[in-house]
PDB file of C-alpha atoms in Angstrom:
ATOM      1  CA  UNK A   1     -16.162   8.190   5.179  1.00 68.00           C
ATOM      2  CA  UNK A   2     -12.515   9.426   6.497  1.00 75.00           C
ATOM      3  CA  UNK A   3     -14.755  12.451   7.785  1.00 81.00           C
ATOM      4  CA  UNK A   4     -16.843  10.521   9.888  1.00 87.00           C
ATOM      5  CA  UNK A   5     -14.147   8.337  11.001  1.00 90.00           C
ATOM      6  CA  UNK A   6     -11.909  11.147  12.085  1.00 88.00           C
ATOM      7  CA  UNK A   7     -14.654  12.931  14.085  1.00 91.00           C
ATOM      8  CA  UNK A   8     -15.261   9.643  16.214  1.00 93.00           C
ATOM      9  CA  UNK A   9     -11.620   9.608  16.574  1.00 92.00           C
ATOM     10  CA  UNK A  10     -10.899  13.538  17.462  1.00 92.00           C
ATOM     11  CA  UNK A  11     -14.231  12.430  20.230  1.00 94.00           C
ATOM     12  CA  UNK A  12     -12.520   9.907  21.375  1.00 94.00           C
ATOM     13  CA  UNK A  13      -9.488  11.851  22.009  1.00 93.00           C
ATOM     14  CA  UNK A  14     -10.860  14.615  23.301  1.00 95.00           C
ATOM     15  CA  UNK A  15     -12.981  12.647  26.039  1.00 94.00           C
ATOM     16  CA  UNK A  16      -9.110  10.807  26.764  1.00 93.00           C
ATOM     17  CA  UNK A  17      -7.719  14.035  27.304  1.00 94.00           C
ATOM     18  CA  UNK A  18     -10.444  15.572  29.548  1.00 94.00           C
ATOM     19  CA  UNK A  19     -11.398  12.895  31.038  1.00 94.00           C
ATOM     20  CA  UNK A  20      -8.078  10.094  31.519  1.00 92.00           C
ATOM     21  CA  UNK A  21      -9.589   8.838  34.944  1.00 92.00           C
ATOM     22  CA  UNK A  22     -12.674   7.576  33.097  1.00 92.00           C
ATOM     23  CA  UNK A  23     -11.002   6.385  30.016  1.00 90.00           C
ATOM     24  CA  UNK A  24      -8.560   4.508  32.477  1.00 89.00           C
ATOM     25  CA  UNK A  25     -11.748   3.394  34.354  1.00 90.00           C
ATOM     26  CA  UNK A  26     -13.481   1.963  30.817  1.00 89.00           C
ATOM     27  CA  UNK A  27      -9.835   0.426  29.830  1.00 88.00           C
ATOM     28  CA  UNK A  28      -8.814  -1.153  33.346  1.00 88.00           C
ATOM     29  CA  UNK A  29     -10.457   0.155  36.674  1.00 85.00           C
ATOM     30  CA  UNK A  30     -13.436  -1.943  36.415  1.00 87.00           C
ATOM     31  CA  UNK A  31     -11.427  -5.127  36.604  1.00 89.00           C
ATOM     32  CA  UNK A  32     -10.121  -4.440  39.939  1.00 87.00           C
ATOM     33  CA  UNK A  33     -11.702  -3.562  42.986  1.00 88.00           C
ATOM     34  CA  UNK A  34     -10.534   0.008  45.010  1.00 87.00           C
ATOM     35  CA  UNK A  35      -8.029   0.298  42.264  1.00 87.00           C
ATOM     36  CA  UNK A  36      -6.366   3.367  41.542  1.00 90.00           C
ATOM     37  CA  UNK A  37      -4.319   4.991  38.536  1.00 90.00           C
ATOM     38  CA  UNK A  38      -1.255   5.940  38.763  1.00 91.00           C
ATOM     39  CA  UNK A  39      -0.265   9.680  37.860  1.00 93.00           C
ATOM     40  CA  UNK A  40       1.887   7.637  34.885  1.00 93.00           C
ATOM     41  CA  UNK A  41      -1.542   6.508  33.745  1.00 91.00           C
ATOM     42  CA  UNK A  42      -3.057   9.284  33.976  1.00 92.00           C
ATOM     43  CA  UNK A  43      -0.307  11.107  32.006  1.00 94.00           C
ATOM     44  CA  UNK A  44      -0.005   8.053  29.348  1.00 93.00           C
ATOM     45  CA  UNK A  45      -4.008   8.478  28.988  1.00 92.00           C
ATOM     46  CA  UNK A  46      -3.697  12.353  28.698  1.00 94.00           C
ATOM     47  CA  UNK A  47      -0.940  12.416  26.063  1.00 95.00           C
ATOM     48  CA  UNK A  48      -3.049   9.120  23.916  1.00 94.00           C
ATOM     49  CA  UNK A  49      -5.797  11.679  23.680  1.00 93.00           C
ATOM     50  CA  UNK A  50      -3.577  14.588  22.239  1.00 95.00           C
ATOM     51  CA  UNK A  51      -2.789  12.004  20.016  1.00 95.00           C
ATOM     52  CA  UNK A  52      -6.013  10.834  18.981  1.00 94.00           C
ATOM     53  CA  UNK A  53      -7.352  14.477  18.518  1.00 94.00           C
ATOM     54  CA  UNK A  54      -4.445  15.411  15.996  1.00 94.00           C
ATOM     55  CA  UNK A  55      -4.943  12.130  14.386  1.00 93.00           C
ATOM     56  CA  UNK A  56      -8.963  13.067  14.155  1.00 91.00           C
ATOM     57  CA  UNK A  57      -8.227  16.453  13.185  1.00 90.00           C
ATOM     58  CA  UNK A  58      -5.775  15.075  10.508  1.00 89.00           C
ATOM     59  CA  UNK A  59      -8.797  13.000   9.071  1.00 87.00           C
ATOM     60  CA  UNK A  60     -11.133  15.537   9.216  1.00 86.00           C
ATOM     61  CA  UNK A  61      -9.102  18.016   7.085  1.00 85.00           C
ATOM     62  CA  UNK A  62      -7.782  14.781   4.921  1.00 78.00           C
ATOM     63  CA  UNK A  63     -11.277  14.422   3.978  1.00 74.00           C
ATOM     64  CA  UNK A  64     -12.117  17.649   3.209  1.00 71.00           C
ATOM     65  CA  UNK A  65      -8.901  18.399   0.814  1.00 56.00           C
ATOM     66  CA  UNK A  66      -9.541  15.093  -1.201  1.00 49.00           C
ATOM     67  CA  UNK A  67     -11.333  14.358  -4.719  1.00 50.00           C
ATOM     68  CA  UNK A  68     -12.733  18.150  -6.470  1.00 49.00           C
ATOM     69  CA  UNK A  69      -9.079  19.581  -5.463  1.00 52.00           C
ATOM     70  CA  UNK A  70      -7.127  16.783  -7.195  1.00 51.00           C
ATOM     71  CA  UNK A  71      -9.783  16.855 -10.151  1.00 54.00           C
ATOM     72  CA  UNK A  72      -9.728  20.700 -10.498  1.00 62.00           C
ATOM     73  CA  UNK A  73      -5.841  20.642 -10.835  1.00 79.00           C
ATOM     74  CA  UNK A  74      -5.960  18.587 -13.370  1.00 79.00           C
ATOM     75  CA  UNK A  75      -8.175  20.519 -15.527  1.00 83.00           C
ATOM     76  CA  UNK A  76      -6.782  23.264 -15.155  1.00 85.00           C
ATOM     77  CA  UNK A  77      -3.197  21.343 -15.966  1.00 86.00           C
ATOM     78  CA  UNK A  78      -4.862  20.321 -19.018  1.00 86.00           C
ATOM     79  CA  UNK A  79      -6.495  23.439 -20.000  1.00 87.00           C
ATOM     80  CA  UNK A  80      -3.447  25.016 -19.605  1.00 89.00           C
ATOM     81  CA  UNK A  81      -1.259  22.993 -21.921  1.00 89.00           C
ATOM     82  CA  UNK A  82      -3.955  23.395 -24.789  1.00 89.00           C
ATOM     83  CA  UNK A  83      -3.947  27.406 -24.037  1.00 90.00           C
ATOM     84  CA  UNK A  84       0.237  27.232 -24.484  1.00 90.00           C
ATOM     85  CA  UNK A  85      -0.120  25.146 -27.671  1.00 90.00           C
ATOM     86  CA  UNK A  86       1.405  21.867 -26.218  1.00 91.00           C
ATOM     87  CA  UNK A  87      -0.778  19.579 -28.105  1.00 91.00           C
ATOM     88  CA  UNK A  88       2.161  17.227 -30.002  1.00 92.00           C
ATOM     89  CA  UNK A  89      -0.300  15.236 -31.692  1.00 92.00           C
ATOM     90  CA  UNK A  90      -3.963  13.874 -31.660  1.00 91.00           C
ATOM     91  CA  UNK A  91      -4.041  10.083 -32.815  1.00 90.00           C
ATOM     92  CA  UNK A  92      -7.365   8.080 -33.415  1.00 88.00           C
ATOM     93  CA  UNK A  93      -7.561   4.914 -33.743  1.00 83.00           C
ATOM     94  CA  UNK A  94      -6.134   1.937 -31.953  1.00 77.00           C
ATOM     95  CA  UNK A  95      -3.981  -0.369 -33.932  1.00 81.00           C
ATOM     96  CA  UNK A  96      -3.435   1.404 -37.403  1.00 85.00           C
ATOM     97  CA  UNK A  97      -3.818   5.149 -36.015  1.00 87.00           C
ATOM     98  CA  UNK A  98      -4.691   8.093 -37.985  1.00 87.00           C
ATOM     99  CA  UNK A  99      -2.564  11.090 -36.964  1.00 90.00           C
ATOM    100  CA  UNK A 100      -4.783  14.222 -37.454  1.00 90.00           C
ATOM    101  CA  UNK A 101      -3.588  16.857 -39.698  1.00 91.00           C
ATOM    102  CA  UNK A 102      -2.745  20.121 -38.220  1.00 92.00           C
ATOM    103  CA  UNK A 103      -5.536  21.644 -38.933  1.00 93.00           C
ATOM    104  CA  UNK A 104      -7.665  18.995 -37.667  1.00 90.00           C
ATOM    105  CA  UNK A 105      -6.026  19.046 -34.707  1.00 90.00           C
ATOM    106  CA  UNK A 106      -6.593  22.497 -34.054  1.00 91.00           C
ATOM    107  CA  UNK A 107      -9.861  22.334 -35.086  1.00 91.00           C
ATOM    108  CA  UNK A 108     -10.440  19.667 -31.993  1.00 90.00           C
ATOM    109  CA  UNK A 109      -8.470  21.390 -30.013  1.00 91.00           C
ATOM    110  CA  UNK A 110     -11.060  24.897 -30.225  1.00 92.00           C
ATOM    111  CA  UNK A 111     -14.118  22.596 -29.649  1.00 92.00           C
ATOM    112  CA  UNK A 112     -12.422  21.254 -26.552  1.00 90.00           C
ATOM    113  CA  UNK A 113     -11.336  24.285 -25.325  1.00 91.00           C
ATOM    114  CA  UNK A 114     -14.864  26.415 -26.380  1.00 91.00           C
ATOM    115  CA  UNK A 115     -16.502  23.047 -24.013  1.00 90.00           C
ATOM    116  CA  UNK A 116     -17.206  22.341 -20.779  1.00 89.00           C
ATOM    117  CA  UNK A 117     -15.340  19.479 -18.994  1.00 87.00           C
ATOM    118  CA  UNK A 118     -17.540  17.504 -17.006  1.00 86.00           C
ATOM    119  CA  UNK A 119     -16.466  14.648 -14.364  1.00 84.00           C
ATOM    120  CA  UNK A 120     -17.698  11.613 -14.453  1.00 78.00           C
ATOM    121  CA  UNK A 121     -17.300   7.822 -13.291  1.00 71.00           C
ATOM    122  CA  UNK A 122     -17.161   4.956 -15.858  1.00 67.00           C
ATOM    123  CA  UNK A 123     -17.890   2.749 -13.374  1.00 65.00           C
ATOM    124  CA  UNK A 124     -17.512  -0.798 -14.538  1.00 56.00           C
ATOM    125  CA  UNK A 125     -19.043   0.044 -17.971  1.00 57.00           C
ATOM    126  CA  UNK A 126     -16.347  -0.395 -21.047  1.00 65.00           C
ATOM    127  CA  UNK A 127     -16.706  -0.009 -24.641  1.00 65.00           C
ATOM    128  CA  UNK A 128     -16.390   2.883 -27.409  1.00 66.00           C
ATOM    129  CA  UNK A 129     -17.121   3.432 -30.896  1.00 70.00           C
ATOM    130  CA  UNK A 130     -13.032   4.791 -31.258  1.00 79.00           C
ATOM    131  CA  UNK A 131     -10.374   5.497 -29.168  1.00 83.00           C
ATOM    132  CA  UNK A 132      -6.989   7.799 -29.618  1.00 86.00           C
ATOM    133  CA  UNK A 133      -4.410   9.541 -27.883  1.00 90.00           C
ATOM    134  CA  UNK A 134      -3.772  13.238 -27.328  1.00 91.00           C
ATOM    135  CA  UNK A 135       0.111  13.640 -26.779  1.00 91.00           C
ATOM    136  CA  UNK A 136       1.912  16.332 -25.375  1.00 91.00           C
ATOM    137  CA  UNK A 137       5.043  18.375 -26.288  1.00 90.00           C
ATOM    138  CA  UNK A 138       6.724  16.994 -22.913  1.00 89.00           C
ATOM    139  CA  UNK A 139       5.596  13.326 -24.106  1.00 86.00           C
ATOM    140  CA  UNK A 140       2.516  12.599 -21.545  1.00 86.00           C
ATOM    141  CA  UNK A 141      -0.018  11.469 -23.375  1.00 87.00           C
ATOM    142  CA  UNK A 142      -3.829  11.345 -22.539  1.00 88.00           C
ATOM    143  CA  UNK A 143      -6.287   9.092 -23.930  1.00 86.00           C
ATOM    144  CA  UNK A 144      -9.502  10.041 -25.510  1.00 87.00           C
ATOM    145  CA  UNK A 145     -12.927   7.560 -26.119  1.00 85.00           C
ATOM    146  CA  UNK A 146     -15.103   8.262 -28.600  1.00 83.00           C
ATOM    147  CA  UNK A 147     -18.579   7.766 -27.695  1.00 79.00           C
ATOM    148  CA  UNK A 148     -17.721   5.053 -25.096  1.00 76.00           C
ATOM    149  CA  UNK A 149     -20.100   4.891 -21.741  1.00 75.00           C
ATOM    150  CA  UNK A 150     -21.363   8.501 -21.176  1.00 75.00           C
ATOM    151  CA  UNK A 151     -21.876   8.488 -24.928  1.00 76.00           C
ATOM    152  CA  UNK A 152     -20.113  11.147 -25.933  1.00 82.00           C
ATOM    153  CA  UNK A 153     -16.403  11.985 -26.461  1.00 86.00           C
ATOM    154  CA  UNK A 154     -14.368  11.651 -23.433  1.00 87.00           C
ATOM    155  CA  UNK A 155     -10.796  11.899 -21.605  1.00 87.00           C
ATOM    156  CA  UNK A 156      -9.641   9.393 -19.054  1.00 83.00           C
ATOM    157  CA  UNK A 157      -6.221  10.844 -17.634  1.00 83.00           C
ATOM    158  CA  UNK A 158      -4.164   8.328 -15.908  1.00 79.00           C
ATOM    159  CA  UNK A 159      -3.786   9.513 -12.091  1.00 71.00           C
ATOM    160  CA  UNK A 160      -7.430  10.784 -11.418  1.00 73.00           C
ATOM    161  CA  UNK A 161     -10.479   8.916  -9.944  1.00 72.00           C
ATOM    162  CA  UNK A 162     -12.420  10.652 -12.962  1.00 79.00           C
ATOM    163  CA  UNK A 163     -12.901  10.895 -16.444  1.00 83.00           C
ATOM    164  CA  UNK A 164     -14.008  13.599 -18.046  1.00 87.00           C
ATOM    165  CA  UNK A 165     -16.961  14.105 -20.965  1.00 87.00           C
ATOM    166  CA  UNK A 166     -16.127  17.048 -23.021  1.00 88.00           C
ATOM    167  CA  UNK A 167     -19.831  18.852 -23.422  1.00 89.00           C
ATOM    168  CA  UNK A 168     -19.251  19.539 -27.018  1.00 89.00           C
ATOM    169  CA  UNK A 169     -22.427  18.701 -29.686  1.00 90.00           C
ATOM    170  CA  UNK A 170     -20.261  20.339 -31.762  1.00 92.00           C
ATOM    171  CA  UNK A 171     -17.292  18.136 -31.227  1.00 88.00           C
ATOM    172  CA  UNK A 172     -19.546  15.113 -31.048  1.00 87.00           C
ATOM    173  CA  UNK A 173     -20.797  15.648 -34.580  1.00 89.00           C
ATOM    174  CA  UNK A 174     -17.051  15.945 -36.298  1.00 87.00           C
ATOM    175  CA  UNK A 175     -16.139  12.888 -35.042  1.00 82.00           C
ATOM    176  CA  UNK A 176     -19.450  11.037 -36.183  1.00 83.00           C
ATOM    177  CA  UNK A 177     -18.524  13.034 -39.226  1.00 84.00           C
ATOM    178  CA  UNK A 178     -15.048  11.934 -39.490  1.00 78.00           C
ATOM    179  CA  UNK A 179     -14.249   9.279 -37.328  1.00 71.00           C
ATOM    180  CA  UNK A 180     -16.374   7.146 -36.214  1.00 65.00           C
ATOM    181  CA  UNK A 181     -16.639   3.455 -36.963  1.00 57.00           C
TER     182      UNK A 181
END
């Protein structure tokens, strides 16, 4: 939508900048008979356009640079700190959590990293069979759902507009095997 908004916007300016007498004429001159702009008007007009074109042109790029960029990062963030070992701890459960073992943990972390993140939107839908925590050497911590809305296992970092389902069957059945409620 910030596309479409800054392309009527960067039209807009352009025709204020070509065109000021008419744009002055839309605004004003049609109010007053044998009226006139002055060359300040004009100039004022002019320089609004310039404006309104950087401001479109702004927009337009805005929108193009927004969502998959931000997402991408953050995979590859996240891939990255499993690839240097930076996995503190994996924790499942919510209130009485069960701290995986080491070689548990990198057991989950192979299946995650053998899978294939995909994006997706929870929407307004809630709910999971088990929830945990994966924490990080430098303390962030990520949550992880267990079978909760796409019905499979899943990450929802803070700070994106997406969550992610890891595309694991693989990782799906060792927490049905092992964790599940």
């Amino acid at each position: 939508m910030t596309g479409v908004i800054g392309v009527l916007v960067l039209i807009i300016g352009l025709i204020m900048a070509i065109w000021p007498y008419f744009t002055w004429y839309l605004r004003l001159g049609w109010k007053f008979k044998n009226a006139e702009p002055s060359d300040l008007a004009l100039s004022a007009g002019r320089i609004s356009g310039i404006v309104f074109v950087i401001v479109g042109f702004i927009l337009i790029v805005s929108s193009c640079s927004t969502g998959s960029g931000a997402e991408r990062k953050w995979e590859e963030q996240f891939n990255e700190k499993l690839d240097a070992g930076q996995v503190k701890e994996i924790s499942i459960g919510m209130f009485n959590p069960t701290i995986l073992s080491e070689e548990e943990k990198h057991t989950v972390i192979d299946m995650i990293q053998d899978a294939e993140l995909r994006p997706f939107d929870t929407g307004n839908a809630f709910g999971s069979n088990n929830a945990g925590k994966i924490t990080f050497t430098d303390e962030t911590s990520l949550d992880i759902v267990i079978f909760g809305p796409s019905g499979g296992i899943e990450l929802h970092p803070e700070g994106t507009e997406m969550d992610y389902e890891i595309m694991s069957d693989e990782l799906k059945h060792w927490f049905e095997s092992y964790y599940s409620n």
